[in-house]
């Protein structure tokens, strides 16, 4: 499937989904990125979503649960189980479908969150659709977990040969340094 078939809106939905399920980074000073209502407020604004009415503690718990549920779709071993979990999540979404034309004369069904939803319902719907789109466009094997412990970041491997192992330069360097030290230690023990 060509990447050009993903439009901007879908890219936004996918980015939102991956960012939402990646709320924890043990290498940050404050590892949990969505721990407080202020964090959730900030997240909504970052993605251009309204933060009115202001989310409450129940909303925060809903989003934290969704984050864990979306993550499980990526991390669970079995494809069938992943599809089942994704279906369960999609069941709670009532998307609005429309047909849009691209520049090359192609047509695409676009699924958007329905109008009139409150911010957290909209965020939940867009992120759920976003993960489904990521699976459709990239495949579940391209949704990877960073290989440099203790990082657990999920990223989409868009490399041509599908060989990307780390979420970032930071983790790639960290891994290389650790591997180098490991080799040195082994040599010293010889
Ligand atoms: Zn990483």
CSV table of C-alpha atoms and ligand atoms in Angstrom, one decimal:
chain,number,residue,atom,x,y,z
A,1,UNK,CA,0.0,0.0,0.0
A,2,UNK,CA,1.4,3.4,-0.9
A,3,UNK,CA,2.0,5.9,1.8
A,4,UNK,CA,0.3,8.6,-0.2
A,5,UNK,CA,-3.0,7.0,0.5
A,6,UNK,CA,-2.8,8.3,4.1
A,7,UNK,CA,-4.2,11.8,4.2
A,8,UNK,CA,-3.3,14.5,6.7
A,9,UNK,CA,-6.3,13.8,8.9
A,10,UNK,CA,-5.5,10.1,9.1
A,11,UNK,CA,-1.8,11.0,9.9
A,12,UNK,CA,-3.1,13.2,12.7
A,13,UNK,CA,-5.3,10.4,14.1
A,14,UNK,CA,-2.4,7.9,13.9
A,15,UNK,CA,0.0,10.3,15.7
A,16,UNK,CA,-2.6,11.0,18.3
A,17,UNK,CA,-3.1,7.3,18.9
A,18,UNK,CA,0.6,6.4,19.2
A,19,UNK,CA,1.2,9.4,21.4
A,20,UNK,CA,-1.7,8.5,23.7
A,21,UNK,CA,-0.6,4.9,24.2
A,22,UNK,CA,3.0,6.0,24.8
A,23,UNK,CA,2.4,7.9,28.0
A,24,UNK,CA,5.2,6.5,30.0
A,25,UNK,CA,8.9,7.1,29.5
A,26,UNK,CA,11.1,5.8,32.4
A,27,UNK,CA,14.0,8.0,31.1
A,28,UNK,CA,12.1,11.2,31.7
A,29,UNK,CA,12.3,13.0,35.1
A,30,UNK,CA,8.6,12.5,35.4
A,31,UNK,CA,8.0,9.2,33.6
A,32,UNK,CA,4.2,9.3,33.4
A,33,UNK,CA,3.1,11.9,30.9
A,34,UNK,CA,-0.7,11.7,31.6
A,35,UNK,CA,-0.7,11.6,35.3
A,36,UNK,CA,-2.7,14.7,36.1
A,37,UNK,CA,-5.7,16.7,34.8
A,38,UNK,CA,-3.3,19.4,33.7
A,39,UNK,CA,-1.4,16.8,31.6
A,40,UNK,CA,-4.7,15.8,29.9
A,41,UNK,CA,-5.6,19.4,29.3
A,42,UNK,CA,-2.2,20.0,27.7
A,43,UNK,CA,-2.5,16.9,25.6
A,44,UNK,CA,-5.9,18.0,24.2
A,45,UNK,CA,-4.6,21.4,23.3
A,46,UNK,CA,-1.5,19.9,21.7
A,47,UNK,CA,-3.7,18.0,19.3
A,48,UNK,CA,-5.9,21.0,18.6
A,49,UNK,CA,-8.8,19.5,20.5
A,50,UNK,CA,-11.1,21.6,22.7
A,51,UNK,CA,-10.6,21.3,26.4
A,52,UNK,CA,-14.1,22.6,27.1
A,53,UNK,CA,-15.9,21.4,29.2
A,54,UNK,CA,-12.8,20.9,31.4
A,55,UNK,CA,-12.0,17.2,31.9
A,56,UNK,CA,-12.5,15.8,35.4
A,57,UNK,CA,-10.9,12.9,37.3
A,58,UNK,CA,-13.3,10.3,35.7
A,59,UNK,CA,-12.2,11.6,32.2
A,60,UNK,CA,-8.5,11.2,33.2
A,61,UNK,CA,-9.2,7.6,34.4
A,62,UNK,CA,-11.0,6.9,31.1
A,63,UNK,CA,-8.1,8.2,29.1
A,64,UNK,CA,-5.5,6.3,31.1
A,65,UNK,CA,-7.5,3.1,30.7
A,66,UNK,CA,-7.8,3.7,26.9
A,67,UNK,CA,-4.1,4.3,26.7
A,68,UNK,CA,-3.4,0.9,28.3
A,69,UNK,CA,-6.0,-0.8,26.1
A,70,UNK,CA,-4.6,0.6,22.9
A,71,UNK,CA,-1.1,-0.3,24.0
A,72,UNK,CA,-2.2,-3.9,24.5
A,73,UNK,CA,-3.4,-4.1,20.9
A,74,UNK,CA,0.2,-3.4,19.9
A,75,UNK,CA,1.9,-5.5,22.5
A,76,UNK,CA,-0.2,-8.6,22.7
A,77,UNK,CA,1.6,-11.6,21.1
A,78,UNK,CA,-1.3,-13.0,19.1
A,79,UNK,CA,-2.6,-11.3,16.0
A,80,UNK,CA,-6.1,-12.7,16.4
A,81,UNK,CA,-6.3,-11.5,20.0
A,82,UNK,CA,-5.0,-8.1,18.9
A,83,UNK,CA,-7.8,-7.9,16.2
A,84,UNK,CA,-10.4,-8.9,18.8
A,85,UNK,CA,-9.2,-6.2,21.3
A,86,UNK,CA,-9.2,-3.6,18.5
A,87,UNK,CA,-12.8,-4.6,17.5
A,88,UNK,CA,-13.9,-4.3,21.1
A,89,UNK,CA,-12.5,-0.8,21.3
A,90,UNK,CA,-14.0,0.2,17.9
A,91,UNK,CA,-17.4,-1.0,19.2
A,92,UNK,CA,-17.4,2.0,21.5
A,93,UNK,CA,-16.8,4.5,18.6
A,94,UNK,CA,-19.6,5.9,16.5
A,95,UNK,CA,-17.6,7.3,13.6
A,96,UNK,CA,-18.9,9.5,10.9
A,97,UNK,CA,-18.0,8.1,7.4
A,98,UNK,CA,-17.4,10.3,4.4
A,99,UNK,CA,-16.0,9.7,0.9
A,100,UNK,CA,-13.1,12.1,-0.1
A,101,UNK,CA,-11.2,12.4,-3.3
A,102,UNK,CA,-7.4,12.7,-3.4
A,103,UNK,CA,-5.3,14.6,-5.9
A,104,UNK,CA,-4.7,11.6,-8.0
A,105,UNK,CA,-8.3,10.9,-8.6
A,106,UNK,CA,-8.6,8.2,-5.9
A,107,UNK,CA,-11.4,7.9,-3.5
A,108,UNK,CA,-11.1,7.1,0.2
A,109,UNK,CA,-13.5,6.4,3.0
A,110,UNK,CA,-12.6,8.7,5.9
A,111,UNK,CA,-13.8,7.8,9.4
A,112,UNK,CA,-14.0,10.8,11.7
A,113,UNK,CA,-15.3,11.1,15.2
A,114,UNK,CA,-18.9,12.3,15.3
A,115,UNK,CA,-19.7,15.9,15.9
A,116,UNK,CA,-20.9,17.1,19.2
A,117,UNK,CA,-18.8,14.9,21.3
A,118,UNK,CA,-17.2,16.2,24.5
A,119,UNK,CA,-13.4,16.5,24.4
A,120,UNK,CA,-12.6,13.2,26.1
A,121,UNK,CA,-15.1,11.2,24.0
A,122,UNK,CA,-13.7,12.9,20.9
A,123,UNK,CA,-10.1,12.1,22.0
A,124,UNK,CA,-11.1,8.5,22.7
A,125,UNK,CA,-12.8,8.1,19.3
A,126,UNK,CA,-10.0,9.7,17.3
A,127,UNK,CA,-7.3,7.7,19.0
A,128,UNK,CA,-9.1,4.4,18.6
A,129,UNK,CA,-9.7,5.1,14.9
A,130,UNK,CA,-6.0,6.2,14.7
A,131,UNK,CA,-4.7,2.9,16.0
A,132,UNK,CA,-7.0,1.0,13.6
A,133,UNK,CA,-5.7,3.1,10.7
A,134,UNK,CA,-2.1,2.5,11.8
A,135,UNK,CA,-2.7,-1.2,11.7
A,136,UNK,CA,-4.4,-0.9,8.3
A,137,UNK,CA,-1.7,1.2,6.7
A,138,UNK,CA,1.5,0.0,8.3
A,139,UNK,CA,0.7,-3.5,9.7
A,140,UNK,CA,1.1,-4.6,13.2
A,141,UNK,CA,4.6,-5.9,12.7
A,142,UNK,CA,5.7,-2.3,12.0
A,143,UNK,CA,4.4,-1.1,15.3
A,144,UNK,CA,7.4,-1.8,17.4
A,145,UNK,CA,8.5,-1.4,21.0
A,146,UNK,CA,11.9,0.2,21.5
A,147,UNK,CA,14.6,-2.4,22.0
A,148,UNK,CA,16.7,-0.3,24.4
A,149,UNK,CA,15.7,-1.2,27.9
A,150,UNK,CA,14.1,0.3,30.0
A,151,UNK,CA,12.5,2.4,27.3
A,152,UNK,CA,9.1,1.0,26.3
A,153,UNK,CA,8.2,3.6,23.7
A,154,UNK,CA,6.0,2.3,20.8
A,155,UNK,CA,7.0,3.7,17.3
A,156,UNK,CA,6.0,3.0,13.7
A,157,UNK,CA,8.9,1.6,11.7
A,158,UNK,CA,8.7,3.4,8.4
A,159,UNK,CA,12.1,2.3,7.2
A,160,UNK,CA,12.2,0.6,3.8
A,161,UNK,CA,13.6,-2.7,5.0
A,162,UNK,CA,11.7,-2.7,8.3
A,163,UNK,CA,14.9,-2.9,10.4
A,164,UNK,CA,14.4,0.0,12.9
A,165,UNK,CA,14.8,-1.1,16.5
A,166,UNK,CA,14.9,2.0,18.5
A,167,UNK,CA,12.4,4.8,19.2
A,168,UNK,CA,15.0,7.6,18.9
A,169,UNK,CA,18.6,8.6,18.4
A,170,UNK,CA,18.7,8.8,22.2
A,171,UNK,CA,17.9,5.1,22.7
A,172,UNK,CA,20.0,4.0,19.8
A,173,UNK,CA,23.1,5.7,21.3
A,174,UNK,CA,22.2,4.4,24.8
A,175,UNK,CA,22.0,0.9,23.4
A,176,UNK,CA,25.3,1.2,21.6
A,177,UNK,CA,27.1,2.5,24.7
A,178,UNK,CA,25.6,-0.3,26.8
A,179,UNK,CA,26.7,-2.9,24.2
A,180,UNK,CA,30.2,-1.4,24.1
A,181,UNK,CA,30.6,-1.5,27.8
A,182,UNK,CA,29.3,-5.1,27.9
A,183,UNK,CA,31.9,-6.1,25.3
A,184,UNK,CA,34.6,-4.4,27.3
A,185,UNK,CA,33.5,-6.1,30.6
A,186,UNK,CA,33.6,-9.5,28.8
A,187,UNK,CA,37.1,-8.8,27.5
A,188,UNK,CA,38.4,-7.7,30.9
A,189,UNK,CA,37.1,-11.0,32.3
A,190,UNK,CA,39.0,-13.1,29.8
B,1,LIG,ZN1,13.5,4.2,23.3
